[in-house]
Coordinates of C-alpha atoms in Angstrom, one line a residue:
Chain A
X1 CA 22.3 -16.2 7.2
X2 CA 20.6 -18.2 10.1
X3 CA 22.5 -16.6 12.4
X4 CA 21.6 -13.5 11.2
X5 CA 17.7 -14.7 11.3
X6 CA 18.4 -15.4 14.5
X7 CA 20.1 -12.4 15.8
X8 CA 17.3 -10.5 14.5
X9 CA 14.2 -12.8 16.1
X10 CA 16.1 -11.9 19.6
X11 CA 15.6 -8.4 18.6
X12 CA 12.3 -8.6 18.1
X13 CA 11.7 -10.2 21.1
X14 CA 12.0 -7.3 23.8
X15 CA 10.3 -4.7 21.4
X16 CA 7.2 -7.5 21.8
X17 CA 7.5 -7.3 25.3
X18 CA 7.8 -3.6 25.2
X19 CA 4.9 -2.6 22.7
X20 CA 2.3 -4.9 25.1
X21 CA 3.7 -3.4 28.2
X22 CA 3.1 0.3 26.9
X23 CA -0.4 -0.5 25.6
X24 CA -0.9 -1.9 29.2
X25 CA 0.1 0.8 31.4
X26 CA -1.3 3.3 28.8
X27 CA -5.2 1.6 28.9
X28 CA -4.5 1.3 33.1
X29 CA -4.5 5.2 33.3
X30 CA -7.1 5.7 31.8
X31 CA -10.1 6.9 34.3
X32 CA -12.6 4.7 34.5
X33 CA -13.2 1.2 36.0
X34 CA -14.1 -1.8 33.1
X35 CA -16.6 -2.7 36.1
X36 CA -18.8 0.5 35.1
X37 CA -18.2 0.3 31.3
X38 CA -19.6 -3.6 31.7
X39 CA -22.7 -3.0 33.8
X40 CA -23.4 0.7 32.5
X41 CA -25.3 1.8 36.2
X42 CA -27.4 0.7 39.2
X43 CA -26.0 -2.0 39.4
X44 CA -25.9 -3.5 43.5
X45 CA -22.6 -2.9 44.4
X46 CA -21.8 -6.9 46.2
X47 CA -21.7 -7.5 41.9
X48 CA -19.5 -5.0 41.5
X49 CA -17.3 -6.2 44.2
X50 CA -17.6 -9.8 43.2
X51 CA -16.9 -8.9 39.9
X52 CA -14.1 -7.0 40.6
X53 CA -12.7 -10.0 42.4
X54 CA -13.4 -12.5 40.4
X55 CA -11.5 -10.2 37.4
X56 CA -8.6 -10.4 39.8
X57 CA -8.6 -6.1 38.9
X58 CA -7.8 -5.8 43.3
X59 CA -4.4 -7.2 41.9
X60 CA -1.2 -4.7 41.1
X61 CA -0.9 -3.6 37.7
X62 CA 2.6 -5.7 37.2
X63 CA 0.2 -9.0 38.4
X64 CA -2.1 -8.4 36.0
X65 CA 0.6 -7.7 33.1
X66 CA 1.8 -10.7 34.4
X67 CA -0.8 -12.6 34.5
X68 CA -2.1 -10.5 30.8
X69 CA 1.2 -11.6 28.8
X70 CA 0.9 -15.2 30.3
X71 CA -2.9 -15.4 28.9
X72 CA -1.6 -13.8 25.8
X73 CA 1.1 -16.2 25.2
X74 CA -1.5 -18.5 25.4
X75 CA -3.7 -16.9 22.4
X76 CA -5.7 -15.5 25.1
X77 CA -6.2 -12.2 24.8
X78 CA -10.0 -11.8 27.4
X79 CA -12.9 -11.7 27.1
X80 CA -14.3 -7.9 25.5
X81 CA -16.7 -5.4 27.9
X82 CA -19.3 -4.9 25.3
X83 CA -20.3 -7.4 22.3
X84 CA -21.9 -10.1 24.6
X85 CA -18.6 -10.6 26.4
X86 CA -17.2 -12.6 23.1
X87 CA -13.5 -13.5 23.8
X88 CA -11.0 -11.5 22.2
X89 CA -9.3 -13.2 20.5
X90 CA -12.3 -15.0 18.2
X91 CA -13.4 -11.1 17.8
X92 CA -9.9 -11.2 16.0
X93 CA -10.0 -13.7 14.0
X94 CA -12.9 -13.0 12.6
X95 CA -11.8 -10.0 11.5
X96 CA -8.4 -10.2 10.4
X97 CA -10.0 -12.6 6.7
X98 CA -11.5 -9.4 6.5
X99 CA -8.6 -7.0 6.4
X100 CA -6.5 -10.0 4.2
X101 CA -8.8 -9.7 1.2
X102 CA -8.7 -6.1 1.2
X103 CA -5.0 -6.0 1.6
X104 CA -4.5 -8.5 -1.4
X105 CA -6.7 -6.0 -3.5
X106 CA -5.6 -3.2 -2.5
X107 CA -1.4 -4.4 -3.2
X108 CA -2.9 -5.6 -6.5
X109 CA -4.3 -2.2 -7.2
X110 CA -1.3 -0.3 -5.6
X111 CA 1.6 -2.7 -7.7
X112 CA 0.3 -2.4 -11.1
X113 CA -0.4 1.2 -11.0
X114 CA 2.8 2.3 -9.1
X115 CA 5.0 0.1 -10.3
X116 CA 4.5 0.8 -14.1
X117 CA 4.4 4.4 -13.5
X118 CA 7.9 4.7 -11.3
X119 CA 9.5 3.1 -14.4
X120 CA 8.3 5.0 -17.6
X121 CA 8.9 7.8 -15.6
X122 CA 12.4 6.8 -14.8
X123 CA 12.5 5.8 -18.4
X124 CA 11.1 9.7 -20.0
X125 CA 12.9 11.0 -17.3
X126 CA 12.4 15.2 -17.3
X127 CA 9.5 14.9 -20.2
X128 CA 6.2 16.0 -20.0
X129 CA 5.0 12.6 -19.1
X130 CA 7.5 12.2 -16.2
X131 CA 6.7 15.6 -14.4
X132 CA 3.2 14.2 -15.3
X133 CA 3.0 11.0 -13.9
X134 CA 4.8 12.4 -10.3
X135 CA 2.5 15.2 -9.7
X136 CA -0.2 12.7 -9.9
X137 CA 1.9 10.4 -7.6
X138 CA 2.5 13.4 -5.2
X139 CA -1.3 14.4 -5.7
X140 CA -2.0 10.5 -4.4
X141 CA 0.0 10.6 -1.4
X142 CA -1.7 14.2 -0.8
X143 CA -5.2 12.9 -0.6
X144 CA -6.4 12.4 2.8
X145 CA -8.2 8.6 2.3
X146 CA -11.2 8.9 4.4
X147 CA -11.9 12.3 1.3
X148 CA -11.4 10.2 -1.6
X149 CA -13.3 7.1 0.0
X150 CA -16.1 10.0 0.3
X151 CA -15.6 10.8 -3.2
X152 CA -15.6 7.4 -4.5
X153 CA -19.0 6.5 -2.7
X154 CA -21.0 9.9 -4.1
X155 CA -19.3 9.6 -7.6
X156 CA -19.7 5.6 -7.7
X157 CA -22.0 4.7 -6.0
X158 CA -24.6 7.9 -5.8
X159 CA -24.2 9.0 -8.8
X160 CA -23.5 6.3 -11.8
X161 CA -24.7 3.5 -9.4
X162 CA -22.2 1.4 -10.8
X163 CA -20.8 0.0 -7.1
X164 CA -22.2 -0.7 -3.8
X165 CA -21.7 2.4 -0.8
X166 CA -20.3 -0.1 1.2
X167 CA -20.9 -3.2 3.0
X168 CA -18.7 -6.3 2.5
X169 CA -20.6 -8.9 0.4
X170 CA -19.1 -9.5 -2.9
X171 CA -16.8 -9.3 -4.8
X172 CA -18.3 -6.0 -6.4
X173 CA -18.0 -4.7 -2.1
X174 CA -13.8 -4.7 -2.8
X175 CA -13.6 -2.4 -5.8
X176 CA -14.0 0.8 -4.1
X177 CA -12.1 -0.1 -1.0
X178 CA -9.3 -1.3 -3.0
X179 CA -9.2 1.1 -5.5
X180 CA -8.6 3.8 -2.1
X181 CA -6.5 1.7 0.1
X182 CA -4.1 1.3 -3.2
X183 CA -4.6 4.5 -4.3
X184 CA -2.1 6.5 -1.4
X185 CA 0.4 3.4 -1.9
X186 CA 0.7 3.1 -5.4
X187 CA 1.6 7.0 -5.5
X188 CA 4.7 6.3 -3.2
X189 CA 5.4 3.0 -4.3
X190 CA 6.1 5.4 -8.0
X191 CA 8.1 7.7 -6.6
X192 CA 10.2 5.1 -5.0
X193 CA 11.0 3.2 -8.0
X194 CA 11.6 6.0 -10.2
X195 CA 14.3 7.1 -8.0
X196 CA 15.8 4.4 -7.8
X197 CA 15.7 3.1 -11.1
X198 CA 17.4 6.6 -11.7
X199 CA 20.3 6.0 -9.5
X200 CA 20.7 2.2 -10.4
X201 CA 20.7 3.7 -14.1
X202 CA 23.5 5.6 -13.3
X203 CA 25.9 2.8 -12.4
X204 CA 28.6 1.8 -14.5
X205 CA 27.2 -1.2 -15.7
X206 CA 24.7 0.1 -17.3
X207 CA 27.0 2.2 -19.6
X208 CA 28.8 -1.6 -20.5
X209 CA 25.7 -3.0 -21.2
X210 CA 24.8 -0.7 -23.6
X211 CA 28.1 -0.3 -24.8
X212 CA 27.8 -3.9 -26.0
X213 CA 24.8 -3.5 -27.8
X214 CA 21.7 -4.1 -25.4
X215 CA 18.6 -2.4 -26.6
X216 CA 17.6 -0.2 -24.1
X217 CA 14.7 -1.9 -23.3
X218 CA 16.4 -5.2 -22.4
X219 CA 19.3 -2.7 -20.4
X220 CA 16.5 -1.9 -17.8
X221 CA 14.9 -5.6 -17.3
X222 CA 17.9 -6.7 -17.1
X223 CA 20.1 -4.8 -14.9
X224 CA 19.0 -1.5 -14.2
X225 CA 15.0 -3.3 -12.5
X226 CA 16.6 -6.2 -10.5
X227 CA 19.0 -3.3 -8.5
X228 CA 16.8 -1.0 -8.3
X229 CA 13.9 -2.8 -6.9
X230 CA 15.3 -4.1 -3.2
X231 CA 14.0 -0.8 -1.9
X232 CA 10.8 -0.9 -3.5
X233 CA 10.4 -4.3 -2.0
X234 CA 11.6 -3.5 1.3
X235 CA 8.9 -0.7 1.3
X236 CA 5.9 -2.9 -0.3
X237 CA 6.9 -5.7 2.4
X238 CA 6.1 -2.9 5.0
X239 CA 3.6 -1.4 3.4
X240 CA 2.0 -5.1 3.6
X241 CA 2.4 -5.0 7.0
X242 CA 1.3 -1.9 7.6
X243 CA -2.3 -2.7 5.5
X244 CA -2.9 -5.9 7.5
X245 CA -2.5 -4.3 10.3
X246 CA -5.6 -3.2 10.0
X247 CA -6.8 0.2 7.3
X248 CA -8.8 2.3 9.9
X249 CA -10.3 5.0 7.4
X250 CA -11.2 2.8 4.6
X251 CA -12.8 -0.1 6.7
X252 CA -14.6 2.4 8.5
X253 CA -16.1 4.0 5.4
X254 CA -16.5 1.4 3.9
X255 CA -18.1 -1.0 6.8
X256 CA -16.0 -3.7 6.7
X257 CA -15.4 -5.4 9.5
X258 CA -11.8 -5.7 9.5
X259 CA -8.9 -5.2 12.0
X260 CA -8.9 -1.6 11.7
X261 CA -12.8 -0.9 12.1
X262 CA -12.7 -3.8 15.5
X263 CA -10.2 -0.9 16.8
X264 CA -12.2 1.8 15.9
X265 CA -15.2 0.3 18.2
X266 CA -13.4 -0.4 20.6
X267 CA -12.3 2.7 20.9
X268 CA -16.4 4.1 20.9
X269 CA -17.1 1.3 23.0
X270 CA -14.2 2.1 25.7
X271 CA -13.7 -1.4 25.3
X272 CA -10.3 -2.3 26.8
X273 CA -9.4 -5.6 26.4
X274 CA -10.6 -5.7 22.6
X275 CA -8.1 -2.3 22.2
X276 CA -5.2 -4.1 24.1
X277 CA -6.0 -6.9 21.7
X278 CA -6.3 -5.5 18.5
X279 CA -3.4 -3.1 18.7
X280 CA -1.2 -5.5 20.4
X281 CA -1.7 -7.8 17.4
X282 CA -1.0 -5.0 14.6
X283 CA 2.1 -4.7 16.4
X284 CA 2.9 -7.8 16.0
X285 CA 1.7 -7.8 12.2
X286 CA 4.1 -4.9 11.9
X287 CA 7.2 -6.2 13.3
X288 CA 6.8 -9.6 11.5
X289 CA 6.5 -7.6 8.6
X290 CA 10.2 -5.6 9.4
X291 CA 11.4 -8.9 9.9
X292 CA 10.4 -10.3 6.9
X293 CA 11.6 -7.5 4.6
X294 CA 15.2 -7.2 6.7
X295 CA 15.5 -11.3 6.4
X296 CA 14.6 -10.8 2.2
X297 CA 16.8 -7.8 2.1
X298 CA 20.1 -9.3 3.3
X299 CA 19.6 -12.3 1.5
X300 CA 19.1 -9.9 -1.7
X301 CA 22.1 -7.9 -0.6
X302 CA 24.5 -9.9 1.5
X303 CA 26.6 -6.8 2.5
X304 CA 23.8 -6.3 4.5
X305 CA 24.7 -9.4 7.2
X306 CA 27.9 -8.6 7.5
X307 CA 27.5 -4.7 9.0
Chain B
X1 CA 36.6 4.9 24.1
X2 CA 40.4 4.8 24.7
X3 CA 41.1 7.8 23.7
X4 CA 39.0 9.1 26.6
X5 CA 40.4 7.3 29.1
X6 CA 44.0 8.4 28.2
X7 CA 43.5 12.4 28.0
X8 CA 46.7 13.8 26.8
X9 CA 47.7 16.5 29.8
X10 CA 46.8 19.7 28.7
X11 CA 45.9 20.9 32.0
X12 CA 47.6 24.6 31.6
X13 CA 44.9 25.5 28.7
X14 CA 41.2 26.3 29.1
X15 CA 39.0 25.1 26.6
X16 CA 39.0 28.6 25.1
X17 CA 42.5 28.3 23.9
X18 CA 43.5 28.3 20.3
X19 CA 44.8 24.4 19.9
X20 CA 41.8 23.9 17.7
X21 CA 40.2 26.9 18.0
X22 CA 36.0 27.4 18.3
X23 CA 35.7 29.9 16.4
X24 CA 37.2 28.7 13.9
X25 CA 34.6 25.9 13.7
X26 CA 32.1 28.7 14.4
X27 CA 33.0 30.1 11.3
X28 CA 32.7 26.7 9.9
X29 CA 29.0 26.0 10.9
X30 CA 28.2 30.0 9.2
X31 CA 29.7 28.5 6.1
X32 CA 27.6 25.2 6.7
X33 CA 24.8 27.2 6.9
X34 CA 25.2 29.5 4.0
X35 CA 25.9 26.9 1.8
X36 CA 22.7 24.7 2.8
X37 CA 20.9 28.3 1.9
X38 CA 22.4 29.0 -1.3
X39 CA 21.3 25.0 -1.7
X40 CA 18.1 25.4 -0.9
X41 CA 18.1 28.9 -3.3
X42 CA 19.5 27.1 -6.1
X43 CA 17.0 24.1 -5.7
X44 CA 13.6 26.8 -5.4
X45 CA 15.4 28.3 -8.4
X46 CA 15.1 25.3 -11.0
X47 CA 11.8 23.8 -9.6
X48 CA 8.6 25.0 -10.6
X49 CA 6.7 22.6 -7.7
X50 CA 8.3 24.3 -4.9
X51 CA 8.0 27.7 -6.0
X52 CA 4.0 26.8 -6.6
X53 CA 4.4 24.6 -2.9
X54 CA 5.1 28.0 -1.4
X55 CA 3.1 30.2 -3.0
X56 CA 0.0 28.1 -2.3
X57 CA 1.6 28.3 1.6
X58 CA 2.7 31.4 1.6
X59 CA -1.3 32.1 0.0
X60 CA -3.0 29.9 3.1
X61 CA -0.9 31.4 6.2
X62 CA -1.6 35.0 5.1
X63 CA -5.2 34.0 4.9
X64 CA -4.7 32.2 8.7
X65 CA -3.8 35.0 9.9
X66 CA -5.7 37.5 8.5
X67 CA -8.7 35.4 8.9
X68 CA -11.2 38.0 10.4
X69 CA -10.3 40.9 7.7
X70 CA -10.6 38.4 5.0
X71 CA -14.2 36.8 6.0
X72 CA -17.4 38.4 6.6
X73 CA -19.1 36.0 8.7
X74 CA -18.4 34.6 11.9
X75 CA -17.1 30.9 11.9
X76 CA -19.5 29.7 14.5
X77 CA -22.4 31.4 14.7
X78 CA -25.1 29.4 13.4
X79 CA -27.8 30.6 10.7
X80 CA -30.5 27.2 10.8
X81 CA -32.5 29.0 7.7
X82 CA -29.8 29.1 5.5
X83 CA -28.5 25.9 6.0
X84 CA -26.6 24.0 3.1
X85 CA -26.6 26.7 0.8
X86 CA -25.4 26.3 -2.4
X87 CA -22.5 28.0 -3.5
X88 CA -23.3 31.7 -4.3
X89 CA -21.6 35.3 -4.0
X90 CA -23.5 35.3 -0.7
X91 CA -21.8 32.5 -0.1
X92 CA -18.7 32.0 -1.8
X93 CA -18.4 27.9 -1.0
X94 CA -22.0 27.6 0.3
X95 CA -22.6 26.9 4.2
X96 CA -23.1 23.7 6.1
X97 CA -25.5 22.2 7.7
X98 CA -25.6 24.5 10.9
X99 CA -26.2 27.5 8.0
X100 CA -21.9 28.4 8.6
X101 CA -20.0 30.0 6.0
X102 CA -17.7 27.3 4.6
X103 CA -15.4 29.9 3.1
X104 CA -15.1 31.5 6.4
X105 CA -14.7 27.9 8.3
X106 CA -11.9 26.2 5.7
X107 CA -9.8 30.1 6.3
X108 CA -10.1 29.7 9.9
X109 CA -9.9 25.9 9.6
X110 CA -6.3 27.2 8.3
X111 CA -4.9 27.7 11.8
X112 CA -5.4 24.0 12.9
X113 CA -3.8 22.6 10.4
X114 CA -0.9 24.6 10.5
X115 CA -0.3 25.1 13.8
X116 CA -0.6 21.0 13.9
X117 CA 1.6 20.8 10.8
X118 CA 4.5 23.3 12.6
X119 CA 4.7 22.6 16.2
X120 CA 4.4 19.0 17.1
X121 CA 7.2 18.4 13.9
X122 CA 8.8 21.1 15.4
X123 CA 8.9 19.2 19.5
X124 CA 9.2 15.9 17.2
X125 CA 12.6 17.1 15.6
X126 CA 13.5 18.2 18.8
X127 CA 13.0 15.3 20.6
X128 CA 14.5 13.5 18.4
X129 CA 18.1 14.9 17.2
X130 CA 18.1 14.8 21.1
X131 CA 17.8 11.2 21.3
X132 CA 19.1 10.5 18.3
X133 CA 22.5 12.0 19.2
X134 CA 22.8 10.5 22.0
X135 CA 22.1 7.2 21.5
X136 CA 25.2 7.4 18.4
X137 CA 27.2 9.5 20.6
X138 CA 27.3 7.5 23.9
X139 CA 26.7 4.4 22.5
X140 CA 26.1 1.2 24.5
X141 CA 23.2 1.1 26.9
X142 CA 21.7 4.6 26.3
X143 CA 22.4 3.4 22.3
X144 CA 20.6 0.2 22.4
X145 CA 17.7 1.7 25.2
X146 CA 17.2 5.0 23.0
X147 CA 16.8 2.9 19.5
X148 CA 14.7 -0.2 21.4
X149 CA 11.8 2.4 22.2
X150 CA 12.1 3.9 18.9
X151 CA 11.5 0.5 17.2
X152 CA 8.7 0.2 19.4
X153 CA 7.1 3.4 18.3
X154 CA 7.9 2.6 15.1
X155 CA 5.8 -0.5 15.8
X156 CA 2.8 0.8 15.8
X157 CA 1.2 2.0 12.5
X158 CA 1.2 5.8 13.6
X159 CA -2.7 6.3 13.6
X160 CA -3.1 3.7 15.7
X161 CA -1.2 5.2 18.1
X162 CA -2.3 8.0 17.6
X163 CA -6.0 6.4 18.3
X164 CA -4.4 5.1 21.6
X165 CA -2.6 7.6 22.9
X166 CA -6.1 10.8 22.6
X167 CA -8.2 7.9 23.8
X168 CA -6.0 7.7 26.5
X169 CA -5.8 11.6 27.0
X170 CA -8.7 12.6 26.0
X171 CA -9.7 14.7 23.2
X172 CA -8.1 18.1 22.3
X173 CA -5.6 20.4 20.8
X174 CA -3.0 20.4 23.6
X175 CA -3.3 16.3 23.6
X176 CA -3.5 16.1 19.7
X177 CA 0.0 18.1 20.1
X178 CA 1.4 15.1 22.3
X179 CA 0.4 12.4 20.1
X180 CA 1.4 13.6 17.0
X181 CA 4.6 14.9 18.6
X182 CA 5.1 11.1 20.2
X183 CA 4.4 9.1 17.1
X184 CA 6.9 11.3 15.1
X185 CA 10.7 11.4 16.5
X186 CA 11.2 7.6 15.6
X187 CA 12.9 8.9 12.5
X188 CA 14.2 11.6 13.3
X189 CA 16.3 9.9 16.2
X190 CA 17.3 6.8 13.5
X191 CA 18.6 9.5 11.0
X192 CA 20.5 11.9 13.4
X193 CA 22.0 8.3 15.2
X194 CA 23.1 7.2 12.0
X195 CA 24.6 10.5 11.1
X196 CA 25.8 10.7 14.5
X197 CA 27.6 7.7 14.1
X198 CA 29.6 8.7 11.1
X199 CA 30.8 12.4 12.5
X200 CA 32.1 10.9 15.8
X201 CA 34.6 8.6 13.7
X202 CA 35.5 12.0 11.8
X203 CA 38.8 14.5 13.0
X204 CA 37.4 17.3 14.2
X205 CA 35.6 15.1 16.9
X206 CA 38.6 13.2 17.4
X207 CA 39.8 16.7 17.9
X208 CA 37.7 18.2 20.2
X209 CA 37.7 15.0 22.0
X210 CA 41.8 14.8 22.1
X211 CA 41.6 18.4 24.1
X212 CA 39.1 17.7 26.0
X213 CA 36.1 19.5 25.4
X214 CA 32.7 18.5 27.1
X215 CA 30.6 15.7 25.4
X216 CA 27.7 17.8 25.6
X217 CA 29.8 20.1 23.7
X218 CA 30.7 18.0 21.2
X219 CA 27.6 16.7 20.9
X220 CA 25.6 19.9 20.8
X221 CA 28.1 21.7 18.6
X222 CA 30.3 20.5 16.9
X223 CA 27.6 17.3 15.6
X224 CA 24.2 18.2 15.8
X225 CA 24.8 21.3 13.4
X226 CA 26.8 18.7 10.7
X227 CA 22.5 17.3 11.0
X228 CA 20.9 20.3 10.4
X229 CA 20.5 19.9 6.5
X230 CA 18.5 16.1 6.9
X231 CA 16.8 17.4 10.4
X232 CA 15.4 20.6 7.9
X233 CA 14.0 18.1 5.1
X234 CA 12.4 15.5 8.0
X235 CA 10.5 18.7 9.6
X236 CA 9.3 19.3 6.1
X237 CA 8.1 16.3 5.3
X238 CA 7.5 15.5 8.8
X239 CA 4.6 18.6 8.5
X240 CA 1.7 17.5 6.0
X241 CA 1.7 13.8 7.6
X242 CA 1.1 15.4 11.5
X243 CA -1.9 17.6 8.7
X244 CA -2.9 14.9 7.4
X245 CA -3.2 12.7 10.7
X246 CA -5.0 15.5 12.6
X247 CA -7.9 15.3 9.5
X248 CA -7.9 11.9 10.2
X249 CA -8.1 11.7 14.1
X250 CA -10.4 14.9 13.4
X251 CA -12.5 12.8 11.1
X252 CA -12.7 9.6 12.9
X253 CA -13.7 11.8 16.1
X254 CA -10.6 11.3 17.8
X255 CA -8.6 14.3 17.3
X256 CA -10.5 18.1 17.4
X257 CA -13.9 18.7 18.9
X258 CA -17.0 20.6 17.4
X259 CA -17.9 23.6 16.6
X260 CA -14.0 23.9 16.0
X261 CA -13.1 24.7 12.5
X262 CA -10.8 21.6 11.8
X263 CA -10.4 20.5 7.9
X264 CA -11.2 16.4 9.1
X265 CA -13.8 17.3 11.1
X266 CA -16.0 19.3 9.0
X267 CA -15.6 16.5 6.4
X268 CA -16.9 14.0 8.8
X269 CA -19.8 16.8 9.8
X270 CA -21.0 17.0 6.3
X271 CA -20.3 13.4 4.9
X272 CA -24.0 12.3 5.9
X273 CA -25.0 15.6 3.0
X274 CA -22.9 14.1 0.6
X275 CA -26.2 13.3 -1.4
X276 CA -27.5 16.5 -0.8
X277 CA -24.9 18.8 -0.8
X278 CA -22.0 17.3 -1.7
X279 CA -19.7 20.5 -1.9
X280 CA -19.6 20.9 1.9
X281 CA -17.8 17.7 2.5
X282 CA -15.8 17.9 -0.7
X283 CA -14.1 21.8 0.0
X284 CA -12.6 21.0 3.2
X285 CA -11.2 18.6 1.3
X286 CA -9.4 20.0 -1.7
X287 CA -8.2 22.7 1.4
X288 CA -6.2 19.5 3.3
X289 CA -4.8 18.4 -0.6
X290 CA -3.7 21.7 -1.6
X291 CA -1.8 22.3 1.3
X292 CA -0.5 18.7 1.7
X293 CA 0.2 18.8 -1.6
X294 CA 2.3 22.5 -1.4
X295 CA 4.6 21.3 1.5
X296 CA 5.7 18.0 -0.1
X297 CA 6.4 20.0 -2.9
X298 CA 8.6 22.3 -0.8
X299 CA 9.6 18.8 1.1
X300 CA 11.0 17.2 -2.2
X301 CA 12.6 20.4 -3.1
X302 CA 14.3 20.7 0.1
X303 CA 15.3 17.1 -0.1
X304 CA 16.5 17.3 -3.5
X305 CA 18.7 20.4 -2.2
X306 CA 20.2 18.6 0.9
X307 CA 20.1 16.1 1.1
X308 CA 19.6 13.1 -1.5
X309 CA 20.4 10.4 0.6
X310 CA 16.9 10.6 2.2
X311 CA 15.2 9.9 -0.9
X312 CA 13.9 6.3 0.9

């Protein structure tokens, strides 16, 4: 088990370096130099030259890349070009807790809808209830998040005046974003739970359990569900990572100062250090999520480790 | 790879000599494709959702192709005195904040969504298939490098990566193609690689190898045809994803540019009028949902017909 974990860790390192390099190179080839972004217009040429030299922008890209990696390893992602020259690391750390709050709330919504719906559909397979629930799940996956968000804002915020339209200062502010974000992933969880449960129910040990007189609810709870949930758990671990890396849409529309929001802001403001920092942070979270999912899976299903 | 080093000496024979004949394998390919087709037809016959999906897609495709014949208005000409008109017999779905007929713009918008759904998915499938084949068949260094690149691409939240690419290249339709192709090829590569790894141990590949068939021929004529069912499934499931990504990018302002009739952009342009004229932002969203849902119905049916193992 330990060797497996170490091996997975070692594979993750080159991927991480590759990601940093990819983002770094991509953002280097953008036309327009950072100084002009910072200084707006009519800066003194001497000041520009001075600043360029001080920021090390005259060095070749590989030296700057090395320096960037070195600083990043020390938790320093540079200084934002906009936003009053704040440190990128500080901005990310300020934004992350908001994203975590949103993620937790959305996961509660997604799991408490998705898993029961998937189980009911699988148990009542082929019934009208099953096809209704599955059509709704697919609709959940098929609705654009930004549109659902606007619809919610219009119905619950404007027409019914039940919930605040945007902002992030109270529990009430969390409800709409959590449902918007949780809604679509509940659809995919429901579909996946159903598929895996149906597959598990076709196994011989289920027939044995039934044959020994176990009630149907017991068969599902004790035997089928355990095996069916393994892939679902893996997918859920991935979803956690994805949500943590910033729900761009939800955060933008509801005005939540989270990771996704600062990324969009960084793009709008052409704020490269912030964009670099937030995307690398997001990608790191996903890699960690993958890692946790893999390790959890191999713990639950030892066959994986052997291969 | 020891078999390759000790190639049996068939020097007197050409590739075309019928020890294990190509003609046979071609027939087998054809039979395979026919059974693929039969499977699809059978599943669609049994699944009402797939039929509904196909019908919706057909209607939207026809609308997109014959847009100028269907719509009495021009999607770009502004008519400011008539801005934000309610749905009426004159303007079926009302007008937007520039007085442009919403129904017309939605019908024209189908063009962008369909093109975005089909072309980048196609490019992604081709790149992914070639990469997956090479990784799986050549193994070793090629495998390591290709799959690590795929890992890198798959480690990005796809919308975020697309945003960064669009930011780097600038917002335009062509760059949207590139961004969406780049974010989507990874899954295909993984699937094709996994299948290639299984297939290359099969007898027919070993047979081809033993008579000295070129590597590229084995890859593209013997292994690739066996991956086609999975590729069709991934392709149909990629289409709704691409449509959704385009809508999201355009909504965020890094996709299609005004005055283009893109559904995502239309929602975004009219979101501030939500309180005065909610229909203007709501109808384009319904269009996105219908098209994505339709492709999802079809994709689900395809998967059930061709490749149930892809369920996850």
